[in-house]
Amino acid sequence: MYVAVKGGEKAIAEAHALLARERRGDPAVPELSLDQIREQLSLSVDRVMSEGSLYDEDCAALAVKQARGDLVEAAFLLRAYRTTLPRFGYSLPADTSRMHVRRRISATFKDVPGGQLLGPTFDYTHRLLDWSLAGQSESDLPRDAEQEFPDPAPMPRVLDVLGREGIIEAEDRGDDPEPADLTRQPLDLPAARDVRLQNLARADEGFLLAMGYSSQRGFGTTHPFVGEIRMGEVEIEFAPEELGFPVTIGEITLTECETVNQFVGSGDARFTRGYGLTFGQGERKAMSMALVDRALRAPELGEEKKGPAQDAEFVLYHSDNVEASGFVQHLKLPHYVDFQSELVLVRGLRRAMREEESGHDS
Amino acid sequence: MDQELLRVSGLTRYYGSRVGCRDVSFSLWPGEVLAIVGESGSGKSTLLSLLSGRLAPTAGDVSYRDRDGRWLSLPNLSEADRRRLQRTDLGVVHQNPRDGLRMRVSAGGNIGERLMALGHRHYGRLRGTGLDWMERVELDPQRIDDHPSAFSGGMQQRLQIARNLVTEPRLVFMDEPTSGLDVSVQARLLDLLRHLVASLGLAVVLVTHDLAVARILAHRMMVMRGGEVVETGLADQVLDDPCHPYTQLLVSSILQA
Amino acid sequence: MTAETMQGYNYAYLDEQTKAMIRRAILKAVAIPGHQVPFGSREMPLPYGWGTGGIQITASIIGPLDVLKVIDQGSDDTTNAVSIRSFFARTAGVKTTTATEEATVIQTRHRIPEAPLTDGQIIVYQVPIPEPLRFMEPSESETRTMHALEEYGVMHVKLYEDIAEHGRIAKSYDYPVRVQSRYVMAPSPIPKFDNPKMHDSPALQLFGAGREKRIYAIPPHTRVESLDFEDHPFEIQKWDEACAICGARDSFLDEILTDDRGGRMFVCSDSDHCARRVREDC
């Protein structure tokens, strides 16, 4: 006699045990430390912090380790942790013009005040596998350039220079001192730019990359120029109510991309802006974000909607990989009941058809 | 026929500093067909959107007299009341049938939608009404379950008309209903429209750039240029004896063509 | 609160402000039966799409005296039901049960128990897509307007299309209902077999969609009608077979493949209902 499937509890416990062993891999190989992940897989850590919406390198490194290197899973772990943390308030807006810059380039001007600073970038590496990294010894590390050159002076942002000329639209500083917060309030459409930017900052890098790319290929062209990309450390200030003045609570690494886009108007023509910002070093995402931010401004700038990147509902509702991954993967949960319902229906339809056919025959 | 159906006064719409249409006033009587003619950019489509309640005016008013004889100001109506009116008393036939049809719903479903929205809940009767209207707009009733995408442009336009007329509206707005169709298809559609309008006693506001269409369908005509009405009168009168130099130019250009 | 709950986390995982926010959304939902109330859905330690909406509702209403039952596909033993039950056992230290009549709170995915719910019980549905108009109208802005203006013709267009194509309404689960003659509502992907149980139920019915960030509700003794046509009335699934375990002929049956030559049998999807019938027979 058939007995209904039981023992889910035991199966889950065994699955967890298997997972733990798989995560560790061969015990003969030394275990990864969080320090190693933080220091040597730092771009993974940065991506997880951005998409997990929490700047904590150690937590992110732990999440990467626990997720066996699955960065979307790691971002999910960080999000679920973040949501339980107490909130003290909002920091003051990070002032990226006071960034301690480690990389800074502009594609719009050959030279800019403060100069171009290539910094640590993959850009001009030849993508050849470096077999020297396969070994253990790393005695020949290149010299640390930062120790030889003094800190560069503060660099004005390139778009601020254009802004003083009035040839680009004014920076949208927003009058609302308390920005909207998607982690507290559900997305409501039409979404203001602060909401959109928060959504994009948390968005999946691959999704933004594809959306930004599609806008370049004609699905909502915005004619972008990279006004500036800068990466470096920025001080974060917080003004506790009981103190009444701001104090520095730490320093975080940010990557910022500002694009100069298609102009509007004719006699009063001026360029428009797109903006991207990520935690850590996340140039690909910051650039994609700036493209998508600008594309999403189509309605306010009176541009015809031609591509998905310009459709706020499409972009904002599908950008989050924690939401998307959960819903795609929920398909592996049992659907016995729905499927049984469909079976009954389809069999009924087929039976009706057969009866109709045999009715015709007789 | 004793009282107007629509009263329009001082209707004005700006887009920023640009004029969409300015200070348009007229009345429309039951069963009357009014053609609004002009070149593209003359403001006729803006005016049609304002009249049908799809666009809010910057100034002025559009009042509609409902079946109970009450005057309703369309711009001041609540969204709910306006949409109800749009489902019952008013109809809109778009230039592109894709804008007025559900392309992924069968012809029968398209015809029945307004009735279902009004609470009709009998499949057999909805189906009967669908078949009846297929015939009235000269579509093969056997194709009631086909999707509009399987229809030609002229057939789609006739389906759109059936979808609008099924609730027996009193006033229908038509935006270039025949443009984009072959000449022979156009002629057949115009013939059908003229017949339906007369037999149902429909009032119609028709936007067209084609004076020949206006001559066939319209009782009265309004000529627009730069967002303003430059001439208005009986259709034959305007076409045969235009007063305004612009109208003269329009009429002569069509005669030459 | 109980001492045995998970270290470092608040009772029932969510912080009290979040619970209060969710309870406000629930109250609003109860006040407007069938209306989807947006809420600030939190990230949960379980994936979106796996019941985070239901979990947040349960976490917000559950207390130490509650008895919790969790089912998925009607069964207490499916892995996700086990996982959610143990989540609350860990974080809220509540007593759990598989017996429908013992439970004060029942969280469910895809079924309503066969045993009639009673006064004072709360059933919490996990909802993947809360918007019943979504498959006719993809835009959220437009569907919200349609609800506000009670513009529901398009729902019947869908049913009309089914009958025109298949000769019957081809919706077998997540079958749309009209609540108290006002809002059209998605009952979550329960089979239409369960739809009549929602009508005039003495239990409070709460629906949570975590990913879509909506909560809605049916208060006790509310009119719930499945959409249909006068000449094509709503009807529920029927089986020729009886349950192979308990012999029930009036319960929703799951089909089990017993070999690869077409052998199959049918058993109750509600495992508690089936076990009870077997016990009572003995």
mmCIF file with all atom_site columns, C-alpha atoms in Angstrom, chain A residues 1-12 51-52 76 79-85 182-190 202 313 317 320 322-345 347-353, chain C residues 9 13 15 18 21 38-50 72-73 77-80 82-83 85 109-111 128-129 138-141 144 166 168-173 189 191 211-214 237-240 244-245 252-256 264-267 269:
data_model
loop_
_atom_site.group_PDB
_atom_site.id
_atom_site.type_symbol
_atom_site.label_atom_id
_atom_site.label_alt_id
_atom_site.label_comp_id
_atom_site.label_asym_id
_atom_site.label_entity_id
_atom_site.label_seq_id
_atom_site.pdbx_PDB_ins_code
_atom_site.Cartn_x
_atom_site.Cartn_y
_atom_site.Cartn_z
_atom_site.occupancy
_atom_site.B_iso_or_equiv
_atom_site.pdbx_formal_charge
_atom_site.auth_seq_id
_atom_site.auth_comp_id
_atom_site.auth_asym_id
_atom_site.auth_atom_id
_atom_site.pdbx_PDB_model_num
ATOM 1   C CA . MET A 1 1   ? 0.000   0.000  0.000   1.00 0.00 ? 1   MET A CA 1
ATOM 2   C CA . TYR A 1 2   ? 1.171   3.475  -0.844  1.00 0.00 ? 2   TYR A CA 1
ATOM 3   C CA . VAL A 1 3   ? 2.237   5.757  1.996   1.00 0.00 ? 3   VAL A CA 1
ATOM 4   C CA . ALA A 1 4   ? 2.459   9.507  1.472   1.00 0.00 ? 4   ALA A CA 1
ATOM 5   C CA . VAL A 1 5   ? 5.980   10.896 1.275   1.00 0.00 ? 5   VAL A CA 1
ATOM 6   C CA . LYS A 1 6   ? 7.278   11.883 4.702   1.00 0.00 ? 6   LYS A CA 1
ATOM 7   C CA . GLY A 1 7   ? 10.593  12.806 6.225   1.00 0.00 ? 7   GLY A CA 1
ATOM 8   C CA . GLY A 1 8   ? 11.051  16.280 4.781   1.00 0.00 ? 8   GLY A CA 1
ATOM 9   C CA . GLU A 1 9   ? 12.716  17.338 8.002   1.00 0.00 ? 9   GLU A CA 1
ATOM 10  C CA . LYS A 1 10  ? 15.377  14.653 7.817   1.00 0.00 ? 10  LYS A CA 1
ATOM 11  C CA . ALA A 1 11  ? 16.005  15.271 4.135   1.00 0.00 ? 11  ALA A CA 1
ATOM 12  C CA . ILE A 1 12  ? 16.557  18.972 4.777   1.00 0.00 ? 12  ILE A CA 1
ATOM 13  C CA . GLU A 1 51  ? 23.900  44.424 -4.223  1.00 0.00 ? 51  GLU A CA 1
ATOM 14  C CA . GLY A 1 52  ? 23.507  43.477 -0.567  1.00 0.00 ? 52  GLY A CA 1
ATOM 15  C CA . PHE A 1 76  ? 20.955  37.632 -0.450  1.00 0.00 ? 76  PHE A CA 1
ATOM 16  C CA . ARG A 1 79  ? 20.395  41.547 2.674   1.00 0.00 ? 79  ARG A CA 1
ATOM 17  C CA . ALA A 1 80  ? 18.713  39.180 5.106   1.00 0.00 ? 80  ALA A CA 1
ATOM 18  C CA . TYR A 1 81  ? 21.255  40.175 7.743   1.00 0.00 ? 81  TYR A CA 1
ATOM 19  C CA . ARG A 1 82  ? 20.979  43.874 6.951   1.00 0.00 ? 82  ARG A CA 1
ATOM 20  C CA . THR A 1 83  ? 17.212  43.915 7.405   1.00 0.00 ? 83  THR A CA 1
ATOM 21  C CA . THR A 1 84  ? 17.594  42.899 11.066  1.00 0.00 ? 84  THR A CA 1
ATOM 22  C CA . LEU A 1 85  ? 20.034  45.702 11.937  1.00 0.00 ? 85  LEU A CA 1
ATOM 23  C CA . LEU A 1 182 ? 12.920  51.216 -0.794  1.00 0.00 ? 182 LEU A CA 1
ATOM 24  C CA . THR A 1 183 ? 13.919  48.971 2.073   1.00 0.00 ? 183 THR A CA 1
ATOM 25  C CA . ARG A 1 184 ? 11.137  50.572 4.146   1.00 0.00 ? 184 ARG A CA 1
ATOM 26  C CA . GLN A 1 185 ? 8.499   51.580 1.603   1.00 0.00 ? 185 GLN A CA 1
ATOM 27  C CA . PRO A 1 186 ? 7.373   49.552 -1.410  1.00 0.00 ? 186 PRO A CA 1
ATOM 28  C CA . LEU A 1 187 ? 8.096   50.850 -4.865  1.00 0.00 ? 187 LEU A CA 1
ATOM 29  C CA . ASP A 1 188 ? 5.341   53.127 -6.091  1.00 0.00 ? 188 ASP A CA 1
ATOM 30  C CA . LEU A 1 189 ? 5.021   54.352 -9.663  1.00 0.00 ? 189 LEU A CA 1
ATOM 31  C CA . PRO A 1 190 ? 5.788   56.794 -11.064 1.00 0.00 ? 190 PRO A CA 1
ATOM 32  C CA . ARG A 1 202 ? 20.947  47.695 -5.414  1.00 0.00 ? 202 ARG A CA 1
ATOM 33  C CA . GLU A 1 313 ? 8.150   49.803 -14.523 1.00 0.00 ? 313 GLU A CA 1
ATOM 34  C CA . TYR A 1 317 ? 10.471  45.739 -11.089 1.00 0.00 ? 317 TYR A CA 1
ATOM 35  C CA . ASP A 1 320 ? 16.635  43.101 -8.087  1.00 0.00 ? 320 ASP A CA 1
ATOM 36  C CA . VAL A 1 322 ? 17.229  38.702 -4.746  1.00 0.00 ? 322 VAL A CA 1
ATOM 37  C CA . GLU A 1 323 ? 13.613  39.066 -5.873  1.00 0.00 ? 323 GLU A CA 1
ATOM 38  C CA . ALA A 1 324 ? 14.227  37.639 -9.326  1.00 0.00 ? 324 ALA A CA 1
ATOM 39  C CA . SER A 1 325 ? 16.302  34.696 -8.163  1.00 0.00 ? 325 SER A CA 1
ATOM 40  C CA . GLY A 1 326 ? 13.731  33.765 -5.526  1.00 0.00 ? 326 GLY A CA 1
ATOM 41  C CA . PHE A 1 327 ? 10.834  33.829 -7.925  1.00 0.00 ? 327 PHE A CA 1
ATOM 42  C CA . VAL A 1 328 ? 12.578  32.023 -10.740 1.00 0.00 ? 328 VAL A CA 1
ATOM 43  C CA . GLN A 1 329 ? 13.812  29.360 -8.369  1.00 0.00 ? 329 GLN A CA 1
ATOM 44  C CA . HIS A 1 330 ? 10.491  28.932 -6.571  1.00 0.00 ? 330 HIS A CA 1
ATOM 45  C CA . LEU A 1 331 ? 9.440   26.954 -9.638  1.00 0.00 ? 331 LEU A CA 1
ATOM 46  C CA . LYS A 1 332 ? 11.267  23.982 -8.150  1.00 0.00 ? 332 LYS A CA 1
ATOM 47  C CA . LEU A 1 333 ? 8.973   23.993 -5.133  1.00 0.00 ? 333 LEU A CA 1
ATOM 48  C CA . PRO A 1 334 ? 6.185   21.439 -5.397  1.00 0.00 ? 334 PRO A CA 1
ATOM 49  C CA . HIS A 1 335 ? 3.328   22.484 -7.646  1.00 0.00 ? 335 HIS A CA 1
ATOM 50  C CA . TYR A 1 336 ? 1.515   19.146 -7.422  1.00 0.00 ? 336 TYR A CA 1
ATOM 51  C CA . VAL A 1 337 ? -1.819  20.767 -6.759  1.00 0.00 ? 337 VAL A CA 1
ATOM 52  C CA . ASP A 1 338 ? -1.728  23.338 -9.561  1.00 0.00 ? 338 ASP A CA 1
ATOM 53  C CA . PHE A 1 339 ? -0.394  20.751 -11.952 1.00 0.00 ? 339 PHE A CA 1
ATOM 54  C CA . GLN A 1 340 ? -3.084  18.251 -10.930 1.00 0.00 ? 340 GLN A CA 1
ATOM 55  C CA . SER A 1 341 ? -5.677  20.961 -11.590 1.00 0.00 ? 341 SER A CA 1
ATOM 56  C CA . GLU A 1 342 ? -4.250  21.491 -15.067 1.00 0.00 ? 342 GLU A CA 1
ATOM 57  C CA . LEU A 1 343 ? -4.165  17.731 -15.687 1.00 0.00 ? 343 LEU A CA 1
ATOM 58  C CA . VAL A 1 344 ? -7.842  17.423 -14.827 1.00 0.00 ? 344 VAL A CA 1
ATOM 59  C CA . LEU A 1 345 ? -8.615  20.310 -17.155 1.00 0.00 ? 345 LEU A CA 1
ATOM 60  C CA . ARG A 1 347 ? -7.908  15.557 -19.811 1.00 0.00 ? 347 ARG A CA 1
ATOM 61  C CA . GLY A 1 348 ? -11.415 17.007 -19.687 1.00 0.00 ? 348 GLY A CA 1
ATOM 62  C CA . LEU A 1 349 ? -10.797 19.006 -22.837 1.00 0.00 ? 349 LEU A CA 1
ATOM 63  C CA . ARG A 1 350 ? -9.406  15.962 -24.630 1.00 0.00 ? 350 ARG A CA 1
ATOM 64  C CA . ARG A 1 351 ? -12.291 13.786 -23.514 1.00 0.00 ? 351 ARG A CA 1
ATOM 65  C CA . ALA A 1 352 ? -14.802 16.376 -24.721 1.00 0.00 ? 352 ALA A CA 1
ATOM 66  C CA . MET A 1 353 ? -13.064 16.464 -28.102 1.00 0.00 ? 353 MET A CA 1
ATOM 67  C CA . TYR C 2 9   ? 17.180  37.997 16.660  1.00 0.00 ? 9   TYR C CA 1
ATOM 68  C CA . TYR C 2 13  ? 12.569  37.280 13.603  1.00 0.00 ? 13  TYR C CA 1
ATOM 69  C CA . ASP C 2 15  ? 11.665  43.730 14.723  1.00 0.00 ? 15  ASP C CA 1
ATOM 70  C CA . THR C 2 18  ? 8.221   46.168 11.218  1.00 0.00 ? 18  THR C CA 1
ATOM 71  C CA . MET C 2 21  ? 3.837   48.322 10.149  1.00 0.00 ? 21  MET C CA 1
ATOM 72  C CA . PRO C 2 38  ? 1.153   47.901 -0.488  1.00 0.00 ? 38  PRO C CA 1
ATOM 73  C CA . PHE C 2 39  ? 3.509   47.322 2.427   1.00 0.00 ? 39  PHE C CA 1
ATOM 74  C CA . GLY C 2 40  ? 7.218   47.683 3.121   1.00 0.00 ? 40  GLY C CA 1
ATOM 75  C CA . SER C 2 41  ? 8.036   44.036 2.640   1.00 0.00 ? 41  SER C CA 1
ATOM 76  C CA . ARG C 2 42  ? 11.329  43.116 4.295   1.00 0.00 ? 42  ARG C CA 1
ATOM 77  C CA . GLU C 2 43  ? 14.086  40.904 3.099   1.00 0.00 ? 43  GLU C CA 1
ATOM 78  C CA . MET C 2 44  ? 13.602  37.586 4.829   1.00 0.00 ? 44  MET C CA 1
ATOM 79  C CA . PRO C 2 45  ? 16.120  34.826 5.370   1.00 0.00 ? 45  PRO C CA 1
ATOM 80  C CA . LEU C 2 46  ? 14.089  32.688 2.963   1.00 0.00 ? 46  LEU C CA 1
ATOM 81  C CA . PRO C 2 47  ? 13.990  33.466 -0.747  1.00 0.00 ? 47  PRO C CA 1
ATOM 82  C CA . TYR C 2 48  ? 11.328  35.624 -2.326  1.00 0.00 ? 48  TYR C CA 1
ATOM 83  C CA . GLY C 2 49  ? 8.752   33.396 -3.958  1.00 0.00 ? 49  GLY C CA 1
ATOM 84  C CA . TRP C 2 50  ? 9.085   30.828 -1.200  1.00 0.00 ? 50  TRP C CA 1
ATOM 85  C CA . ASP C 2 72  ? 2.420   23.251 1.218   1.00 0.00 ? 72  ASP C CA 1
ATOM 86  C CA . GLN C 2 73  ? 0.302   21.515 -1.447  1.00 0.00 ? 73  GLN C CA 1
ATOM 87  C CA . ASP C 2 77  ? 5.489   17.170 5.253   1.00 0.00 ? 77  ASP C CA 1
ATOM 88  C CA . THR C 2 78  ? 6.617   18.832 2.046   1.00 0.00 ? 78  THR C CA 1
ATOM 89  C CA . THR C 2 79  ? 10.073  20.312 2.418   1.00 0.00 ? 79  THR C CA 1
ATOM 90  C CA . ASN C 2 80  ? 9.102   23.972 2.263   1.00 0.00 ? 80  ASN C CA 1
ATOM 91  C CA . VAL C 2 82  ? 8.856   21.745 7.117   1.00 0.00 ? 82  VAL C CA 1
ATOM 92  C CA . SER C 2 83  ? 11.350  24.543 6.592   1.00 0.00 ? 83  SER C CA 1
ATOM 93  C CA . ARG C 2 85  ? 7.486   25.454 10.413  1.00 0.00 ? 85  ARG C CA 1
ATOM 94  C CA . ARG C 2 109 ? 0.760   27.433 0.006   1.00 0.00 ? 109 ARG C CA 1
ATOM 95  C CA . HIS C 2 110 ? -1.688  26.302 -2.702  1.00 0.00 ? 110 HIS C CA 1
ATOM 96  C CA . ARG C 2 111 ? -4.423  24.646 -0.573  1.00 0.00 ? 111 ARG C CA 1
ATOM 97  C CA . PRO C 2 128 ? 3.245   34.755 -5.766  1.00 0.00 ? 128 PRO C CA 1
ATOM 98  C CA . ILE C 2 129 ? 1.285   37.140 -8.030  1.00 0.00 ? 129 ILE C CA 1
ATOM 99  C CA . PRO C 2 138 ? 0.961   43.915 -17.533 1.00 0.00 ? 138 PRO C CA 1
ATOM 100 C CA . SER C 2 139 ? 1.191   47.514 -16.308 1.00 0.00 ? 139 SER C CA 1
ATOM 101 C CA . GLU C 2 140 ? 0.882   47.990 -12.551 1.00 0.00 ? 140 GLU C CA 1
ATOM 102 C CA . SER C 2 141 ? -0.212  51.625 -12.912 1.00 0.00 ? 141 SER C CA 1
ATOM 103 C CA . ARG C 2 144 ? -4.407  49.889 -9.984  1.00 0.00 ? 144 ARG C CA 1
ATOM 104 C CA . HIS C 2 166 ? -12.180 25.402 -25.280 1.00 0.00 ? 166 HIS C CA 1
ATOM 105 C CA . ARG C 2 168 ? -15.311 25.898 -20.959 1.00 0.00 ? 168 ARG C CA 1
ATOM 106 C CA . ILE C 2 169 ? -13.467 28.197 -18.585 1.00 0.00 ? 169 ILE C CA 1
ATOM 107 C CA . ALA C 2 170 ? -9.887  26.963 -18.688 1.00 0.00 ? 170 ALA C CA 1
ATOM 108 C CA . LYS C 2 171 ? -8.734  28.365 -15.365 1.00 0.00 ? 171 LYS C CA 1
ATOM 109 C CA . SER C 2 172 ? -8.055  25.562 -12.924 1.00 0.00 ? 172 SER C CA 1
ATOM 110 C CA . TYR C 2 173 ? -6.160  27.283 -10.114 1.00 0.00 ? 173 TYR C CA 1
ATOM 111 C CA . PRO C 2 189 ? -2.691  29.386 -6.693  1.00 0.00 ? 189 PRO C CA 1
ATOM 112 C CA . PRO C 2 191 ? -7.081  24.849 -7.018  1.00 0.00 ? 191 PRO C CA 1
ATOM 113 C CA . ARG C 2 211 ? 8.172   39.949 -3.470  1.00 0.00 ? 211 ARG C CA 1
ATOM 114 C CA . GLU C 2 212 ? 5.286   41.976 -4.863  1.00 0.00 ? 212 GLU C CA 1
ATOM 115 C CA . LYS C 2 213 ? 4.877   43.754 -1.504  1.00 0.00 ? 213 LYS C CA 1
ATOM 116 C CA . ARG C 2 214 ? 1.127   43.447 -1.125  1.00 0.00 ? 214 ARG C CA 1
ATOM 117 C CA . GLN C 2 237 ? -12.797 19.669 -10.111 1.00 0.00 ? 237 GLN C CA 1
ATOM 118 C CA . LYS C 2 238 ? -14.155 16.132 -9.745  1.00 0.00 ? 238 LYS C CA 1
ATOM 119 C CA . TRP C 2 239 ? -12.397 12.779 -9.856  1.00 0.00 ? 239 TRP C CA 1
ATOM 120 C CA . ASP C 2 240 ? -13.720 9.417  -10.949 1.00 0.00 ? 240 ASP C CA 1
ATOM 121 C CA . ALA C 2 244 ? -6.387  5.094  -2.425  1.00 0.00 ? 244 ALA C CA 1
ATOM 122 C CA . ILE C 2 245 ? -5.524  5.477  1.260   1.00 0.00 ? 245 ILE C CA 1
ATOM 123 C CA . PHE C 2 252 ? -8.777  17.130 -3.654  1.00 0.00 ? 252 PHE C CA 1
ATOM 124 C CA . LEU C 2 253 ? -6.663  14.260 -4.985  1.00 0.00 ? 253 LEU C CA 1
ATOM 125 C CA . ASP C 2 254 ? -3.014  14.192 -5.975  1.00 0.00 ? 254 ASP C CA 1
ATOM 126 C CA . GLU C 2 255 ? -2.025  11.844 -8.740  1.00 0.00 ? 255 GLU C CA 1
ATOM 127 C CA . ILE C 2 256 ? 0.921   9.550  -7.986  1.00 0.00 ? 256 ILE C CA 1
ATOM 128 C CA . ARG C 2 264 ? -1.091  5.673  -11.198 1.00 0.00 ? 264 ARG C CA 1
ATOM 129 C CA . MET C 2 265 ? -3.078  6.127  -8.072  1.00 0.00 ? 265 MET C CA 1
ATOM 130 C CA . PHE C 2 266 ? -4.879  9.012  -6.411  1.00 0.00 ? 266 PHE C CA 1
ATOM 131 C CA . VAL C 2 267 ? -4.456  10.100 -2.798  1.00 0.00 ? 267 VAL C CA 1
ATOM 132 C CA . SER C 2 269 ? -3.550  16.150 -1.112  1.00 0.00 ? 269 SER C CA 1
#
